[in-house]
Coordinates of C-alpha atoms in Angstrom, one line a residue:
Chain A
M19 CA 0.0 0.0 0.0
V20 CA 1.0 3.6 -0.6
E21 CA 2.6 5.7 2.2
K22 CA 0.0 8.4 1.8
S23 CA -3.4 7.8 0.2
L24 CA -4.4 10.5 -2.2
S25 CA -7.8 11.4 -3.6
I26 CA -7.5 11.1 -7.4
C27 CA -10.1 12.0 -10.0
V28 CA -9.4 10.4 -13.4
V29 CA -11.3 12.7 -15.9
G30 CA -12.0 10.7 -19.0
G31 CA -11.5 7.6 -16.9
T32 CA -14.2 5.7 -18.9
G33 CA -11.6 5.3 -21.6
A34 CA -9.0 2.5 -21.8
E35 CA -5.9 4.4 -20.5
G36 CA -7.7 6.2 -17.8
S37 CA -9.6 3.2 -16.4
G38 CA -6.3 1.2 -16.4
L39 CA -4.5 3.9 -14.3
A40 CA -7.6 4.2 -12.0
L41 CA -7.5 0.4 -11.5
R42 CA -3.9 0.3 -10.5
W43 CA -4.0 3.4 -8.2
A44 CA -7.1 2.0 -6.5
Q45 CA -5.3 -1.3 -5.9
A46 CA -2.3 0.6 -4.5
G47 CA -4.5 2.3 -1.9
H48 CA -5.5 5.6 -3.4
K49 CA -9.1 6.9 -3.3
V50 CA -10.0 7.0 -6.9
T51 CA -13.0 8.4 -8.8
I52 CA -13.8 8.0 -12.5
G53 CA -14.9 11.4 -13.8
S54 CA -17.1 11.8 -16.9
R55 CA -19.7 14.1 -18.3
D56 CA -21.8 11.0 -18.4
V57 CA -22.2 9.9 -14.8
S58 CA -24.0 6.6 -15.5
K59 CA -21.1 5.6 -17.8
A60 CA -18.6 6.5 -15.1
Q61 CA -20.5 4.4 -12.6
S62 CA -20.6 1.5 -15.0
V63 CA -16.8 1.6 -15.6
A64 CA -16.3 2.0 -11.8
A65 CA -18.4 -1.2 -11.3
E66 CA -16.2 -3.0 -13.8
L67 CA -13.0 -2.0 -12.0
N68 CA -14.5 -2.9 -8.7
A69 CA -15.3 -6.4 -10.1
I70 CA -11.6 -6.8 -11.0
L71 CA -10.5 -5.5 -7.6
G72 CA -13.0 -7.7 -5.7
K73 CA -13.8 -4.6 -3.6
D74 CA -16.0 -1.5 -4.0
L75 CA -13.1 1.0 -4.1
V76 CA -13.7 3.1 -7.3
V77 CA -16.7 5.5 -7.6
G78 CA -18.1 7.0 -10.8
V79 CA -18.8 10.8 -10.7
D80 CA -19.4 13.9 -12.7
S81 CA -16.0 15.4 -13.9
K82 CA -16.6 18.8 -12.2
A83 CA -17.7 17.3 -8.9
G84 CA -15.0 14.7 -8.9
S85 CA -12.3 17.3 -9.8
S86 CA -13.6 19.6 -7.1
S87 CA -13.2 17.1 -4.3
A88 CA -9.9 15.5 -5.5
D89 CA -6.3 16.2 -4.4
I90 CA -5.1 15.4 -7.8
V91 CA -6.8 15.4 -11.2
V92 CA -5.7 13.2 -14.1
L93 CA -6.7 14.1 -17.6
T94 CA -7.2 11.1 -20.0
V95 CA -9.5 12.4 -22.7
P96 CA -9.2 12.2 -26.5
F97 CA -6.9 15.0 -27.9
K98 CA -9.8 17.0 -29.5
A99 CA -11.4 17.3 -26.0
Q100 CA -8.2 18.3 -24.2
L101 CA -8.5 22.1 -24.1
S102 CA -12.3 22.3 -23.8
T103 CA -12.2 19.9 -20.8
V104 CA -9.4 21.9 -19.2
E105 CA -11.5 25.1 -19.8
L106 CA -14.6 23.4 -18.2
L107 CA -12.6 22.4 -15.1
R108 CA -10.5 25.6 -14.7
D109 CA -12.0 26.6 -11.3
E110 CA -11.9 23.1 -9.9
L111 CA -8.2 22.7 -10.9
A112 CA -7.0 25.9 -9.2
G113 CA -4.6 25.0 -6.4
K114 CA -4.2 21.5 -7.6
I115 CA -1.8 19.3 -9.6
L116 CA -3.2 18.2 -13.0
I117 CA -1.6 15.2 -14.6
D118 CA -2.2 15.3 -18.3
V119 CA -2.0 12.0 -20.1
T120 CA -3.5 13.3 -23.4
V121 CA -1.9 11.9 -26.5
P122 CA -2.0 14.3 -29.5
L123 CA -3.0 11.9 -32.1
V124 CA -4.5 13.4 -35.2
P125 CA -6.6 11.0 -37.3
P126 CA -6.4 9.5 -39.8
K127 CA -2.6 9.5 -39.7
V128 CA -2.2 8.5 -36.0
S129 CA 1.2 7.0 -36.6
Q130 CA 2.6 10.3 -37.9
V131 CA 3.8 12.9 -35.3
Q132 CA 1.7 16.0 -35.7
L133 CA 2.4 18.3 -32.8
P134 CA 1.1 21.9 -32.9
D135 CA 3.4 24.8 -33.8
H136 CA 4.2 25.6 -30.2
G137 CA 5.5 22.0 -29.6
S138 CA 4.1 20.3 -26.6
C139 CA 0.3 20.3 -26.2
V140 CA 0.6 20.1 -22.4
V141 CA 2.5 23.4 -22.4
G142 CA -0.7 24.8 -24.0
V143 CA -2.7 23.4 -21.1
Q144 CA -0.4 25.0 -18.6
Q145 CA -0.7 28.3 -20.4
K146 CA -4.5 28.0 -20.4
L147 CA -4.7 27.2 -16.7
G148 CA -2.1 29.8 -15.5
S149 CA 0.1 29.5 -12.5
K150 CA -2.7 28.4 -10.1
T151 CA -2.5 24.8 -11.4
R152 CA 0.7 22.8 -11.6
V153 CA 0.6 20.7 -14.7
V154 CA 2.5 17.4 -15.1
S155 CA 2.9 15.4 -18.3
A156 CA 3.0 11.6 -17.9
F157 CA 1.8 8.1 -18.9
Q158 CA 1.3 8.8 -22.7
N159 CA 3.4 5.8 -23.8
V160 CA 2.0 3.1 -21.5
S161 CA -0.2 0.4 -23.1
A162 CA -3.8 0.7 -21.8
H163 CA -4.6 -3.0 -21.9
K164 CA -1.5 -3.9 -19.9
L165 CA -2.5 -1.5 -17.2
K166 CA -5.8 -3.4 -17.0
D167 CA -4.1 -6.6 -16.2
L168 CA -2.8 -6.3 -12.7
K169 CA -0.6 -9.3 -13.0
V170 CA 1.4 -7.8 -15.8
E171 CA 4.7 -6.1 -15.2
I172 CA 4.8 -3.5 -17.9
D173 CA 8.1 -3.1 -19.8
C174 CA 7.8 0.6 -20.3
D175 CA 9.0 3.7 -18.5
V176 CA 7.0 6.8 -17.8
L177 CA 8.6 10.1 -18.8
V178 CA 7.4 12.7 -16.2
A179 CA 7.7 16.4 -17.1
A180 CA 6.6 19.4 -15.1
D181 CA 7.9 22.9 -14.4
D182 CA 7.3 22.5 -10.7
K183 CA 9.6 20.0 -9.0
E184 CA 7.2 18.9 -6.3
A185 CA 4.5 18.2 -8.9
R186 CA 7.0 16.2 -11.0
E187 CA 7.9 14.1 -7.9
T188 CA 4.2 13.5 -7.4
G189 CA 4.0 12.2 -11.0
I190 CA 7.0 10.0 -10.5
S191 CA 5.4 8.6 -7.2
L192 CA 2.1 7.9 -9.0
A193 CA 4.0 6.0 -11.7
K194 CA 5.5 3.8 -9.0
D195 CA 2.1 3.3 -7.5
A196 CA 0.9 2.1 -10.9
G197 CA 3.8 -0.5 -11.0
L198 CA 5.8 1.6 -13.4
R199 CA 9.2 3.4 -13.4
G200 CA 8.8 7.2 -13.6
I201 CA 11.8 9.1 -15.0
D202 CA 12.3 12.8 -14.3
V203 CA 12.6 14.4 -17.7
G204 CA 12.6 18.0 -16.5
P205 CA 10.5 20.9 -17.6
L206 CA 7.1 20.7 -19.2
A207 CA 8.5 21.6 -22.6
N208 CA 10.3 18.3 -22.6
S209 CA 6.9 16.6 -22.8
V210 CA 7.4 16.8 -26.6
V211 CA 9.2 13.5 -26.4
A212 CA 6.4 11.5 -24.7
E213 CA 3.7 13.3 -26.8
S214 CA 5.4 12.4 -30.1
M215 CA 6.5 9.0 -29.0
T216 CA 3.0 7.5 -28.9
S217 CA 2.6 8.0 -32.7
V218 CA 6.0 6.4 -33.2
L219 CA 5.0 3.4 -31.0
I220 CA 1.7 2.9 -33.0
G221 CA 3.7 2.9 -36.2
I222 CA 6.2 0.4 -34.7
N223 CA 3.3 -1.9 -33.6
R224 CA 2.0 -1.9 -37.2
K225 CA 5.4 -2.2 -38.9
Y226 CA 6.7 -5.0 -36.8
K227 CA 3.3 -6.7 -36.1
V228 CA 3.7 -6.4 -32.3
P229 CA 0.9 -5.6 -29.8
D230 CA 2.5 -3.2 -27.4
A231 CA 5.8 -1.5 -28.2
G232 CA 7.1 0.7 -25.3
I233 CA 10.2 2.6 -24.3
R234 CA 12.9 2.2 -21.7
I235 CA 15.5 4.7 -20.6
T236 CA 18.8 2.7 -20.4
G237 CA 21.8 3.6 -18.3
V238 CA 19.7 4.5 -15.2
G239 CA 19.4 1.9 -12.5
V240 CA 17.6 1.4 -9.3
A241 CA 20.5 3.0 -7.3
Q242 CA 20.3 6.2 -9.3
L243 CA 16.5 6.4 -9.2
N244 CA 16.4 6.1 -5.4
Q245 CA 19.3 8.4 -4.7
Chain B
M23 CA 32.1 -7.8 -42.8
V24 CA 29.2 -6.1 -44.6
E25 CA 27.5 -7.7 -47.6
K26 CA 28.1 -4.7 -49.8
S27 CA 30.8 -2.1 -49.0
L28 CA 29.5 1.4 -49.4
S29 CA 31.4 4.6 -49.8
I30 CA 30.4 6.9 -46.9
C31 CA 31.5 10.5 -46.3
V32 CA 30.9 11.7 -42.7
V33 CA 30.7 15.4 -43.0
G34 CA 31.6 17.0 -39.6
G35 CA 33.3 13.7 -38.9
T36 CA 36.0 15.5 -36.9
G37 CA 33.5 15.7 -34.0
A38 CA 32.9 13.0 -31.4
E39 CA 29.7 11.5 -32.8
G40 CA 30.8 11.6 -36.5
S41 CA 34.2 10.1 -35.8
G42 CA 32.6 7.3 -33.7
L43 CA 30.3 6.3 -36.5
A44 CA 33.1 6.6 -39.0
L45 CA 35.3 4.2 -36.9
R46 CA 32.6 1.6 -36.6
W47 CA 31.6 1.7 -40.3
A48 CA 35.3 1.4 -41.4
Q49 CA 35.7 -1.6 -39.1
A50 CA 32.6 -3.1 -40.6
G51 CA 34.1 -2.9 -44.1
H52 CA 32.7 0.3 -45.6
K53 CA 35.0 2.8 -47.3
V54 CA 34.8 5.8 -45.1
T55 CA 36.0 9.4 -45.4
I56 CA 36.0 12.1 -42.8
G57 CA 34.7 15.4 -44.4
S58 CA 35.6 18.8 -43.1
R59 CA 36.2 22.3 -44.3
D60 CA 39.5 21.9 -42.6
V61 CA 41.2 19.1 -44.5
S62 CA 44.3 18.9 -42.2
K63 CA 42.0 18.4 -39.2
A64 CA 40.0 15.8 -41.1
Q65 CA 43.3 14.0 -41.9
S66 CA 44.4 14.2 -38.3
V67 CA 41.1 12.6 -37.1
A68 CA 41.4 9.9 -39.8
A69 CA 44.9 9.1 -38.6
E70 CA 43.6 8.7 -35.0
L71 CA 40.9 6.4 -36.2
N72 CA 43.3 4.4 -38.3
A73 CA 45.5 4.0 -35.2
I74 CA 42.5 2.5 -33.3
L75 CA 41.7 0.2 -36.3
G76 CA 45.4 -0.8 -36.8
K77 CA 44.9 -0.3 -40.5
D78 CA 44.9 2.8 -42.9
L79 CA 41.2 2.6 -43.8
V80 CA 39.8 6.1 -43.1
V81 CA 40.8 9.1 -45.2
G82 CA 40.4 12.8 -44.3
V83 CA 39.0 15.0 -47.1
D84 CA 37.3 18.3 -48.0
S85 CA 33.6 18.0 -47.3
K86 CA 32.6 19.0 -50.9
A87 CA 35.0 16.6 -52.6
G88 CA 34.2 13.8 -50.1
S89 CA 30.4 14.2 -50.6
S90 CA 30.9 14.3 -54.3
S91 CA 32.6 10.9 -54.5
A92 CA 30.5 9.1 -51.8
D93 CA 27.5 6.8 -52.2
I94 CA 26.1 8.1 -48.9
V95 CA 26.7 11.3 -47.0
V96 CA 26.3 11.5 -43.2
L97 CA 25.8 14.9 -41.6
T98 CA 27.2 15.2 -38.0
V99 CA 27.7 19.0 -37.6
P100 CA 26.6 21.3 -34.7
F101 CA 23.0 22.4 -35.0
K102 CA 23.9 26.0 -36.0
A103 CA 25.9 24.7 -39.0
Q104 CA 23.2 22.3 -40.2
L105 CA 21.4 24.3 -42.9
S106 CA 24.4 26.2 -44.1
T107 CA 26.3 22.9 -44.6
V108 CA 23.4 21.4 -46.5
E109 CA 23.3 24.5 -48.7
L110 CA 27.0 24.3 -49.4
L111 CA 26.7 20.6 -50.4
R112 CA 23.4 20.9 -52.3
D113 CA 24.8 19.9 -55.7
E114 CA 27.0 17.1 -54.3
L115 CA 24.0 15.6 -52.5
A116 CA 21.7 15.4 -55.5
G117 CA 20.8 11.8 -56.3
K118 CA 22.1 10.5 -53.0
I119 CA 21.0 9.5 -49.5
L120 CA 21.8 12.0 -46.8
I121 CA 21.8 10.6 -43.2
D122 CA 21.3 13.6 -40.9
V123 CA 22.5 13.0 -37.3
T124 CA 22.3 16.7 -36.3
V125 CA 20.9 17.2 -32.8
P126 CA 19.0 20.5 -32.4
L127 CA 20.5 21.6 -29.1
V128 CA 20.2 25.3 -28.3
P129 CA 22.7 26.5 -25.7
P130 CA 22.7 27.4 -22.9
K131 CA 19.6 25.2 -22.1
V132 CA 20.7 22.1 -23.9
S133 CA 18.6 19.9 -21.7
Q134 CA 15.4 21.7 -22.7
V135 CA 13.7 20.6 -25.9
Q136 CA 13.7 23.6 -28.2
L137 CA 12.5 22.5 -31.7
P138 CA 11.6 25.0 -34.3
D139 CA 8.0 25.8 -35.1
H140 CA 7.8 23.4 -37.9
G141 CA 8.8 20.5 -35.6
S142 CA 11.6 18.4 -37.0
C143 CA 14.8 20.1 -38.1
V144 CA 15.5 17.2 -40.5
V145 CA 12.2 17.9 -42.3
G146 CA 13.6 21.4 -42.9
V147 CA 16.7 19.8 -44.4
Q148 CA 14.6 17.7 -46.8
Q149 CA 12.7 20.8 -47.8
K150 CA 15.9 22.7 -48.5
L151 CA 17.3 19.9 -50.6
G152 CA 14.2 19.0 -52.5
S153 CA 13.3 15.6 -53.9
K154 CA 16.7 14.9 -55.6
T155 CA 18.1 13.9 -52.2
R156 CA 16.6 11.3 -49.9
V157 CA 17.1 12.4 -46.4
V158 CA 17.2 10.0 -43.4
S159 CA 17.2 10.9 -39.7
A160 CA 19.1 8.6 -37.4
F161 CA 21.8 8.2 -34.6
Q162 CA 20.9 11.3 -32.6
N163 CA 20.6 9.4 -29.3
V164 CA 23.8 7.3 -29.4
S165 CA 26.6 8.1 -27.0
A166 CA 29.6 9.4 -28.9
H167 CA 32.2 8.0 -26.6
K168 CA 30.7 4.5 -26.6
L169 CA 30.8 4.5 -30.4
K170 CA 34.6 5.2 -30.0
D171 CA 35.1 2.0 -28.0
L172 CA 34.8 -0.9 -30.4
K173 CA 34.5 -3.4 -27.6
V174 CA 31.4 -1.8 -26.1
E175 CA 27.9 -3.1 -26.9
I176 CA 25.8 0.0 -26.8
D177 CA 22.5 -0.3 -24.9
C178 CA 20.6 2.2 -27.2
D179 CA 18.4 1.8 -30.2
V180 CA 18.6 4.0 -33.3
L181 CA 15.3 5.5 -34.4
V182 CA 15.4 5.7 -38.2
A183 CA 13.0 8.0 -40.0
A184 CA 12.7 8.8 -43.7
D185 CA 10.0 9.4 -46.2
D186 CA 11.6 7.0 -48.7
K187 CA 11.4 3.4 -47.7
E188 CA 14.6 2.3 -49.4
A189 CA 16.5 5.1 -47.8
R190 CA 15.1 4.2 -44.4
E191 CA 16.3 0.6 -44.9
T192 CA 19.7 1.9 -45.7
G193 CA 19.7 3.8 -42.4
I194 CA 18.6 0.6 -40.5
S195 CA 21.3 -1.4 -42.2
L196 CA 24.0 1.2 -41.3
A197 CA 22.8 1.1 -37.7
K198 CA 23.4 -2.7 -37.8
D199 CA 26.9 -2.2 -39.3
A200 CA 27.7 0.2 -36.4
G201 CA 26.7 -2.6 -33.9
L202 CA 23.3 -1.0 -33.1
R203 CA 19.7 -1.9 -33.5
G204 CA 17.9 0.4 -36.0
I205 CA 14.2 0.7 -35.6
D206 CA 11.9 1.9 -38.5
V207 CA 9.9 4.8 -37.1
G208 CA 8.3 5.8 -40.3
P209 CA 8.2 9.2 -42.1
L210 CA 10.7 11.9 -41.6
A211 CA 8.3 14.0 -39.6
N212 CA 8.6 11.3 -36.8
S213 CA 12.2 12.4 -36.4
V214 CA 10.8 14.8 -33.8
V215 CA 11.1 12.0 -31.2
A216 CA 14.9 11.4 -31.8
E217 CA 15.6 15.1 -32.1
S218 CA 13.9 16.0 -28.9
M219 CA 15.1 12.9 -27.0
T220 CA 18.7 14.0 -26.9
S221 CA 17.9 17.0 -24.7
V222 CA 15.9 14.7 -22.4
L223 CA 18.9 12.3 -22.2
I224 CA 21.3 15.1 -21.4
G225 CA 18.9 16.1 -18.6
I226 CA 18.6 12.5 -17.3
N227 CA 22.4 12.2 -17.3
R228 CA 22.6 15.3 -15.0
K229 CA 19.6 14.5 -12.8
Y230 CA 20.6 10.9 -12.1
K231 CA 24.4 11.4 -12.3
V232 CA 24.9 8.8 -15.0
P233 CA 27.3 9.1 -18.0
D234 CA 25.2 7.8 -20.9
A235 CA 21.5 7.4 -20.7
G236 CA 20.0 5.9 -23.8
I237 CA 16.7 4.5 -25.1
R238 CA 15.3 1.1 -26.0
I239 CA 12.1 0.3 -27.8
T240 CA 10.6 -2.6 -25.9
G241 CA 8.2 -5.3 -27.2
V242 CA 10.1 -5.7 -30.5
G243 CA 12.4 -8.7 -30.6
V244 CA 14.9 -10.2 -33.0
A245 CA 12.2 -12.2 -34.8
Q246 CA 10.2 -9.2 -35.6
L247 CA 13.2 -7.1 -36.7
N248 CA 14.3 -9.7 -39.2
Q249 CA 10.9 -10.6 -40.6

């Protein structure tokens, strides 16, 4: 179990990536809600997760209410809904850490990197929210269906970027609680790597006919991570 | 030894990354020249590499002459010299494959990703050269000093991007000849990942006090790579 149980609202947690993270954090001992505009859908996904957990730990809620009462909000919505969702939750996010998992895929060419002119999309989120919210970028490259299988050790690192050091450390800690290795990659602008990597991994899956390509940072061991 | 020996000119090969690649390709059986504006410096680096190889295999030449007579040109210059060098060699590069290794580091914040507005710098090189030259992006993330030690097995993959499939395969093949694993990451635009990754790796080296962080693509094995 985790040292300190946090209250986490996973907005867009009805999707594959968000529900996978919710599952793993609930199992680790955090108090997790699934946030959606569609509360009944959120409740239905929460029920699915609770069936896997064998305990009623996860609750489905409205995104605004869930964000309001959470310590930490996690954004796992489709790219086209990223900025509008952030706009909708602006007041609820003030004073909090927002962990943005959004992957900037632009259909139909989802395996081609298509970042906006300013580079990182998450930097755009931080600009929209202003300094009241500390934004973290993380988890874009982790296979959703592997998160869903609690027995699986996932062979993929989480690149964690944020301008605020404490917020970055919270992201790294939440990666650990999800059974993953979080790597500090510095300022939010460096989120470009994780945001563009997902298109590349999708292309690799197609090219090499593999289900779940991922990434590892080499040359950094347990001793360095815990120093 | 390689199946087919190619004539390769490493422009900017007096630097650490370029000379490391030149060394490994010469050892593998390719005919390698070090190209520089300063021929005596190129000759001096070639002599150093030949001392390591124990044979006179590498020759120092003027960049223009070397590019003119090579099958493949490899660009390993500092970022600020990337476009001017390409402009200088435009005629020599026509009809050839150019492998661009340039890393877009912007001092003093070299550990912060600072790509230009259009994303990948290598895409800018392809636009400058036009369709007569097939541009490949590769090798940005490989530790220079590990390349220099022929006994070292380098724990880092090479992300190879190009719009032309045959050119991409040539890049992958040259990664193999340098003792590395080349991964096909699709179109040149996807070079954003490798170009931004180097800043992140420099930051990781500093943060975790390690000499040579690298990257690996997980979930892709030998069987898939050789299919």
